[in-house]
Coordinates of C-alpha atoms in Angstrom, one line a residue:
X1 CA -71.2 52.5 -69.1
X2 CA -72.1 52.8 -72.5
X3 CA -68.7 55.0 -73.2
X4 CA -67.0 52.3 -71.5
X5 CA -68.7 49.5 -74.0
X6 CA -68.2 51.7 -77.0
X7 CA -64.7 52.0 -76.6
X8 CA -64.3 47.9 -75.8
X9 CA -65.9 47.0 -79.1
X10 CA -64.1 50.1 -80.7
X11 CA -60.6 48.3 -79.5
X12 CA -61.5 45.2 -80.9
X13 CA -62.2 46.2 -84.5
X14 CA -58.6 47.9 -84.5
X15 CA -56.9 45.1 -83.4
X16 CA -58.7 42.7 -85.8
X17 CA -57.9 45.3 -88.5
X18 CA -54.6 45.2 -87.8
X19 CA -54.1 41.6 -87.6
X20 CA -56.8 41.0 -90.6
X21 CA -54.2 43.0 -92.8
X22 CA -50.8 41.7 -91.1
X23 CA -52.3 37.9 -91.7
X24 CA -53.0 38.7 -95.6
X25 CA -49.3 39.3 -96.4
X26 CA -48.3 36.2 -94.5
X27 CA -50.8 33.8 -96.1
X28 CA -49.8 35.1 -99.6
X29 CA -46.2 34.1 -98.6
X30 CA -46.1 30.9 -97.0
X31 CA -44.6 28.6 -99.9
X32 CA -46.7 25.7 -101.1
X33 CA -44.7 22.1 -100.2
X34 CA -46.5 20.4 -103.1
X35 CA -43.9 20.6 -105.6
X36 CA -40.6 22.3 -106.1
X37 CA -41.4 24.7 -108.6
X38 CA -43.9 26.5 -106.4
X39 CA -41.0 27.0 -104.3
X40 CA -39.7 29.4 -107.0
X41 CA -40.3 32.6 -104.6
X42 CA -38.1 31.1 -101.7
X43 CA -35.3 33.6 -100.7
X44 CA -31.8 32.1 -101.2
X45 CA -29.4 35.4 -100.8
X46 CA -29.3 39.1 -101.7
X47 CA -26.2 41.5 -102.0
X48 CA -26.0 45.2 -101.1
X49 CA -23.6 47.7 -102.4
X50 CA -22.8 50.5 -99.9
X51 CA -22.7 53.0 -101.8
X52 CA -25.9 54.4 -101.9
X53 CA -28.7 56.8 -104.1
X54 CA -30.0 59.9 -103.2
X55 CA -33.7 60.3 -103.7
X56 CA -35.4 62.2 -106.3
X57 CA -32.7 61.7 -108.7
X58 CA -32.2 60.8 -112.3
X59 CA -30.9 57.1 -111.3
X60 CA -34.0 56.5 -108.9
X61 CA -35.9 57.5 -112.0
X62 CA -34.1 54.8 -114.2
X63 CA -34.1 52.2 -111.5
X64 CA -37.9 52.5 -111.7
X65 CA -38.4 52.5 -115.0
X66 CA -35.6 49.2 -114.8
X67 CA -37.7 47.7 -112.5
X68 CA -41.4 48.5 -114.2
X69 CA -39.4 47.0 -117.6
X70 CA -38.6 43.6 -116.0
X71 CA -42.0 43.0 -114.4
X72 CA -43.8 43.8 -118.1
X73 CA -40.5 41.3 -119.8
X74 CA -41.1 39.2 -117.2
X75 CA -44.4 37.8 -118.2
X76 CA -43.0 37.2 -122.5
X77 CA -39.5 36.0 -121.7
X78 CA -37.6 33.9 -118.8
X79 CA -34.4 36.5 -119.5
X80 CA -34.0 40.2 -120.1
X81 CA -31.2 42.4 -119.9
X82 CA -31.7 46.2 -119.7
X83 CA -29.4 49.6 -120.2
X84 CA -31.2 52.5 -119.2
X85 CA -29.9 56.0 -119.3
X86 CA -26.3 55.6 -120.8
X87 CA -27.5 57.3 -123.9
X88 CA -25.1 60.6 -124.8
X89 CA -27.8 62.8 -123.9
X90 CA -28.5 61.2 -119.9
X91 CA -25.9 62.0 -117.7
X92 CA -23.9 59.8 -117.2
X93 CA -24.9 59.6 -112.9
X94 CA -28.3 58.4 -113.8
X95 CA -27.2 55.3 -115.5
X96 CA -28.1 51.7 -114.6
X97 CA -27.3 48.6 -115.7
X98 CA -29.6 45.3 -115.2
X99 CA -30.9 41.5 -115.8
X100 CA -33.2 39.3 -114.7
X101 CA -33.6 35.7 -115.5
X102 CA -35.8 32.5 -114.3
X103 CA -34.9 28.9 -113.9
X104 CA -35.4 27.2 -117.3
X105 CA -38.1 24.6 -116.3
X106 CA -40.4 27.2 -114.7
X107 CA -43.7 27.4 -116.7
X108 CA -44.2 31.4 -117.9
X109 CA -47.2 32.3 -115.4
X110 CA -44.4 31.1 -112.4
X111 CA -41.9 33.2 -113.7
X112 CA -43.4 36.3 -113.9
X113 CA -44.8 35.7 -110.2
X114 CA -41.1 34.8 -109.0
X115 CA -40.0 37.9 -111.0
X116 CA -42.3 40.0 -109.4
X117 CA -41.6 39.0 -106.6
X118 CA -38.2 39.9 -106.4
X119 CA -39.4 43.4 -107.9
X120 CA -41.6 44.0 -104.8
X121 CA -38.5 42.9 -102.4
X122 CA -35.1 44.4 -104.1
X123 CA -35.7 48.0 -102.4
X124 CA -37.1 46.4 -99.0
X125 CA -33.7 44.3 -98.9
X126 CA -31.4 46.8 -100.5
X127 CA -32.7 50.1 -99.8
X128 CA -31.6 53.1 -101.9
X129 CA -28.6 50.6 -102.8
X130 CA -26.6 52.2 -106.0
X131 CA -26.4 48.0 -107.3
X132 CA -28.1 45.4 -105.7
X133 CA -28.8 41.6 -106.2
X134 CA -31.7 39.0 -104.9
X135 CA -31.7 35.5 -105.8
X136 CA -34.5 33.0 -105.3
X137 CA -35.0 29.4 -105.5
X138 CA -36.3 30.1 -109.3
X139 CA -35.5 33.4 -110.2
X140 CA -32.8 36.2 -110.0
X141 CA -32.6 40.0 -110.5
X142 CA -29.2 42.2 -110.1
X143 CA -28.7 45.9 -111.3
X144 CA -25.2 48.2 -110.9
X145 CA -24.3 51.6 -112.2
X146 CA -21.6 50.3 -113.9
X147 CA -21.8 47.9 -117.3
X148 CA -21.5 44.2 -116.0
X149 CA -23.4 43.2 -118.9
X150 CA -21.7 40.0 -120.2
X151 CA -18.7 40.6 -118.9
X152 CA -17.1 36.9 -117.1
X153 CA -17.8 37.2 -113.4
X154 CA -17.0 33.3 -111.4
X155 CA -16.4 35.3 -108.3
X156 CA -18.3 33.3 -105.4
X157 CA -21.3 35.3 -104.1
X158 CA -22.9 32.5 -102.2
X159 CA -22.2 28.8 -100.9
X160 CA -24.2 26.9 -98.8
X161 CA -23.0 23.1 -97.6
X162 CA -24.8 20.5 -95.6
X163 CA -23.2 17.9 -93.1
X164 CA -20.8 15.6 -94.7
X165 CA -21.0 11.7 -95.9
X166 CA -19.0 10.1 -94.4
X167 CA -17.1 6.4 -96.1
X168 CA -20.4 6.6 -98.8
X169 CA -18.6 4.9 -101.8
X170 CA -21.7 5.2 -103.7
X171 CA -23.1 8.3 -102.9
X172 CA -19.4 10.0 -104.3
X173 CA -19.9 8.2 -107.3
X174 CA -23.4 8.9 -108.3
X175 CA -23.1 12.8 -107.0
X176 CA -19.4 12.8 -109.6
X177 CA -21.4 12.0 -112.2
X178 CA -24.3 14.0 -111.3
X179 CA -21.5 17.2 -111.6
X180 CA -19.9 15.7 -114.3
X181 CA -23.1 16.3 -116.3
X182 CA -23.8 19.5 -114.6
X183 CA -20.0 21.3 -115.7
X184 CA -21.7 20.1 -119.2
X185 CA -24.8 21.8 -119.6
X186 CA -25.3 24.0 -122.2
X187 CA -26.7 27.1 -120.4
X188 CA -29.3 25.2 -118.2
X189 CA -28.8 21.2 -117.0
X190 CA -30.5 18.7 -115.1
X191 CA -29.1 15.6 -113.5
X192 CA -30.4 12.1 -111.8
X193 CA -27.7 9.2 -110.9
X194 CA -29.4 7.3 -108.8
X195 CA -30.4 8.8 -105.0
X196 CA -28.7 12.3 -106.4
X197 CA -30.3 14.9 -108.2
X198 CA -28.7 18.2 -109.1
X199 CA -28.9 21.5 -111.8
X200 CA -27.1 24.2 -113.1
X201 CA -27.9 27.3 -114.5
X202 CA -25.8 30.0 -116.4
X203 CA -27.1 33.7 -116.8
X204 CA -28.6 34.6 -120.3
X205 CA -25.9 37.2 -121.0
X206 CA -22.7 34.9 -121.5
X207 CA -21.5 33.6 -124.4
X208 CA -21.6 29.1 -124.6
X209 CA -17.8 29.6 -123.9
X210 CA -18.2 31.8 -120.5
X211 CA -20.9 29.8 -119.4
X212 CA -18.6 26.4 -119.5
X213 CA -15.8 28.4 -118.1
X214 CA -18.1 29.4 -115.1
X215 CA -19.7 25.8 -114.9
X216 CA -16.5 24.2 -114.5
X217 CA -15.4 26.6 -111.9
X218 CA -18.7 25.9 -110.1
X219 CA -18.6 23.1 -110.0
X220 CA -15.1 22.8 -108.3
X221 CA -16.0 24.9 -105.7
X222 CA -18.7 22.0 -105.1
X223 CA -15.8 20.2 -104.7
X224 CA -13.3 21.7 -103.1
X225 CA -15.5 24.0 -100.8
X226 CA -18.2 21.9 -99.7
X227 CA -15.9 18.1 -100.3
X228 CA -18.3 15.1 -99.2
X229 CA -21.1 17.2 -98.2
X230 CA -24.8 15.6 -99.0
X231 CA -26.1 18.6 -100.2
X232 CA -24.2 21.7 -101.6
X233 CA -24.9 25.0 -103.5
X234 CA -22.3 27.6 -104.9
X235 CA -23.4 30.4 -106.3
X236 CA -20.7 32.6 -108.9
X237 CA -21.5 36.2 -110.3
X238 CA -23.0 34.5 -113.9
X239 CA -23.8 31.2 -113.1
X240 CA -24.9 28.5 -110.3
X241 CA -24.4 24.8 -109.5
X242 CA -26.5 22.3 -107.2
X243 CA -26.7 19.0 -105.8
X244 CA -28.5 17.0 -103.5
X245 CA -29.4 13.7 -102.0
X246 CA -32.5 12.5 -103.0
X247 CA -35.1 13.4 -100.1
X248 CA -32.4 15.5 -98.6
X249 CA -34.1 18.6 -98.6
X250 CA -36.7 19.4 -96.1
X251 CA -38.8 22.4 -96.2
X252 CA -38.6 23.3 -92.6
X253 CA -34.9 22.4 -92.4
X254 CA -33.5 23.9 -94.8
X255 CA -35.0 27.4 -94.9
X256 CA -34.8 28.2 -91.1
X257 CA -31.5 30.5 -92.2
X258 CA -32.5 31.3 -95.3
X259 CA -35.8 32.3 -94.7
X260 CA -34.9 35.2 -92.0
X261 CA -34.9 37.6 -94.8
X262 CA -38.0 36.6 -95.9
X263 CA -39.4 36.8 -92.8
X264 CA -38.0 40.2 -91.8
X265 CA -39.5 41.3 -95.5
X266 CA -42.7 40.3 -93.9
X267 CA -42.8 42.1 -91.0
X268 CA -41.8 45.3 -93.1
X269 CA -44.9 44.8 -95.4
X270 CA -47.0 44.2 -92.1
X271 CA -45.7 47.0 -90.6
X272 CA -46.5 49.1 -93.7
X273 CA -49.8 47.5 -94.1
X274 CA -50.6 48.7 -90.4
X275 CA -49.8 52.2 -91.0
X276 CA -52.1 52.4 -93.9
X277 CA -54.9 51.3 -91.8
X278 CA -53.9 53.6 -89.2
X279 CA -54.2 56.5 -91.3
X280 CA -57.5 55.5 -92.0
X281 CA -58.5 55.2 -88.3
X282 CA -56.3 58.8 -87.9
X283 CA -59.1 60.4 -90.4
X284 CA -61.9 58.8 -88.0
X285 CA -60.6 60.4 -85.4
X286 CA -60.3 63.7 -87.5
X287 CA -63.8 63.7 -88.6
X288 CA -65.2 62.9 -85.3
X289 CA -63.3 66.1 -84.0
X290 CA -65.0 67.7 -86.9
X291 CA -68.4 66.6 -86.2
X292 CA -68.8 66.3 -82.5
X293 CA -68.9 62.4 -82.8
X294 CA -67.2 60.0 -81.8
X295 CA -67.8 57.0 -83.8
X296 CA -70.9 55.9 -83.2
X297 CA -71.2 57.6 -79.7
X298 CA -72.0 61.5 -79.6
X299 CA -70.7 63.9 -77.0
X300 CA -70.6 67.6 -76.2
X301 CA -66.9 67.5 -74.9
X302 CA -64.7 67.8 -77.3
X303 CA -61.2 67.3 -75.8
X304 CA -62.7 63.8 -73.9
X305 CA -63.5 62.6 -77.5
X306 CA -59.6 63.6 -79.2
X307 CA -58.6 61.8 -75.9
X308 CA -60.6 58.6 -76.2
X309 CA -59.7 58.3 -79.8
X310 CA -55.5 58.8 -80.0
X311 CA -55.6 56.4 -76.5
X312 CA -57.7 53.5 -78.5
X313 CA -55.1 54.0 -81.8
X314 CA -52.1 54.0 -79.3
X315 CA -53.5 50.8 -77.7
X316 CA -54.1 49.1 -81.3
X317 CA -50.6 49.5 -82.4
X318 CA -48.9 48.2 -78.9
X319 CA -51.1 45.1 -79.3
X320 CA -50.3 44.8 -83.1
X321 CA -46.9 45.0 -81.7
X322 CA -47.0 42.3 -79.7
X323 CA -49.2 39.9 -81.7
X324 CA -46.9 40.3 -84.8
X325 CA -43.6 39.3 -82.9
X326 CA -45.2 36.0 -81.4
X327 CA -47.0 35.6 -85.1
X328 CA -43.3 35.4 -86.8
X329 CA -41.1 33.5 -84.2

């Protein structure tokens, strides 16, 4: 009986562990709805070259030191452009290319959050990727092999278009004058006419001319890709253009898509986070084959004990299993 009740009680505290450590991520990611800009860490979309790294190698070494450069940036300056290992004396396979940049009207401490962010999620999303890109709602990070530094870019990487408005005479005319501000910004723009609200944004590395070039062509693909819709994004390689109805957007409408990624970036932290405590519950179970012990119940038989303890982690992970799919659907 008492084997019975130690193992009960034994069961509990690795389930509770598990969920205890699974719940932590997810609480630290749920956005807060009380203003937009703490919205900044929202996925929006991520692009994935296929060719890939091999681990271990000078460009993995780069791509770190990339990466460690634009969280330390991140915290002085809302853009940052980086060239690492395209000196004469690197070869030439180990070079990288990268930026990152924050929406102009976040404060500094939300950038470098946002910033880190993406840091922590680039090699979940794009794993061992040789160039990779993740936008969010307020900041965006991209790194190749190859020098795209400044170089014009208005291919589209990313749309997004709500339901059309239908025989709104107004609505046209205050969202055309809305995008008639936004194709001319200087670099970063905000607009209000009316019931419609919208911004656009280019990347730090283009020159005033590239970044009207790729505002205007933005800004058409509004237009002509998304027509009367009430809401529309379109997102080019250097620069980005928004607009929306005012009230339009609702947290839990609009991120149901958008937000997979995020929440399949969850469950990968989760997961990870469960195997850490599992190897700390795999070093229980070692030490009690050491010792004789098992936990805080002694016995003479050795075998029952590596038995009882591999049965109670196997049963912890099948219910973590099943309590983290219900937790993120």
């Amino acid at each position: 009986m008492s084997i019975t009740l130690q193992l009960d009680s034994t069961t509990h505290r690795i389930i509770l562990a598990l969920k205890l450590s699974y719940l932590l991520f997810l609480f630290s990611s749920i956005p807060n709805a009380k203003g937009y800009t703490t919205r900044a860490h929202v996925f929006i979309y991520a692009g994935c070259s296929q060719e890939k790294y091999q681990p271990q190698t000078p460009f993995e070494a780069n791509l770190n030191s990339f990466l460690s450069s634009v969280s330390s940036s991140s915290s002085d300056t809302s853009y940052n452009s980086f060239a690492i290992g395209n000196g004469t004396s690197s070869p030439s396979e180990g070079s990288i290319y990268g930026l990152y940049q924050c929406r102009s009207d976040l404060r500094p401490i939300d950038c470098s959050k946002c910033v880190q962010s993406c840091v922590n999620q680039i090699g979940l999303v794009c794993p061992l990727a040789l160039g990779a890109s993740l936008q969010l709602e307020g900041c965006y990070i991209r790194y190749e092999h190859v020098d795209f530094l400044g170089k014009p870019d208005t291919s589209l990487w990313y749309k997004k278009c709500s339901k059309a408005v239908t025989n709104d005479v107004e609505f046209l005319r205050r969202r055309d004058d809305v995008l008639a501000d936004l194709q001319a910004a200087n670099g970063f723009g905000v607009s209000t006419s009316g019931f419609v609200e919208g911004f656009a944004l280019c990347l730090g590395d283009l020159t005033v001319a590239d970044c009207s070039s790729c505002l205007q062509e933005a800004v058409g693909k509004l237009r002509s890709v998304c027509g009367a819709a009430a809401s529309a994004d379109v997102f080019l390689a250097q620069c980005y253009a928004r607009y929306w109805e005012a009230g339009y957007y609702d947290e839990a409408e609009s991120s149901n898509d958008d937000d997979q990624v995020g929440k399949s970036v969850a469950i990968i932290v989760g997961v990870l986070a469960g195997l850490a405590i599992l190897v700390v519950l795999l070093s229980i179970c070692r030490r009690a084959m050491e010792s004789g012990c098992y936990l805080l119940y002694c016995s003479s038989e050795r075998a029952i004990k590596i038995v009882q303890c591999f049965n109670e982690l196997i049963y912890g992970v099948q219910s973590f299993s099943l309590e983290s799919t219900n937790w993120v659907t």
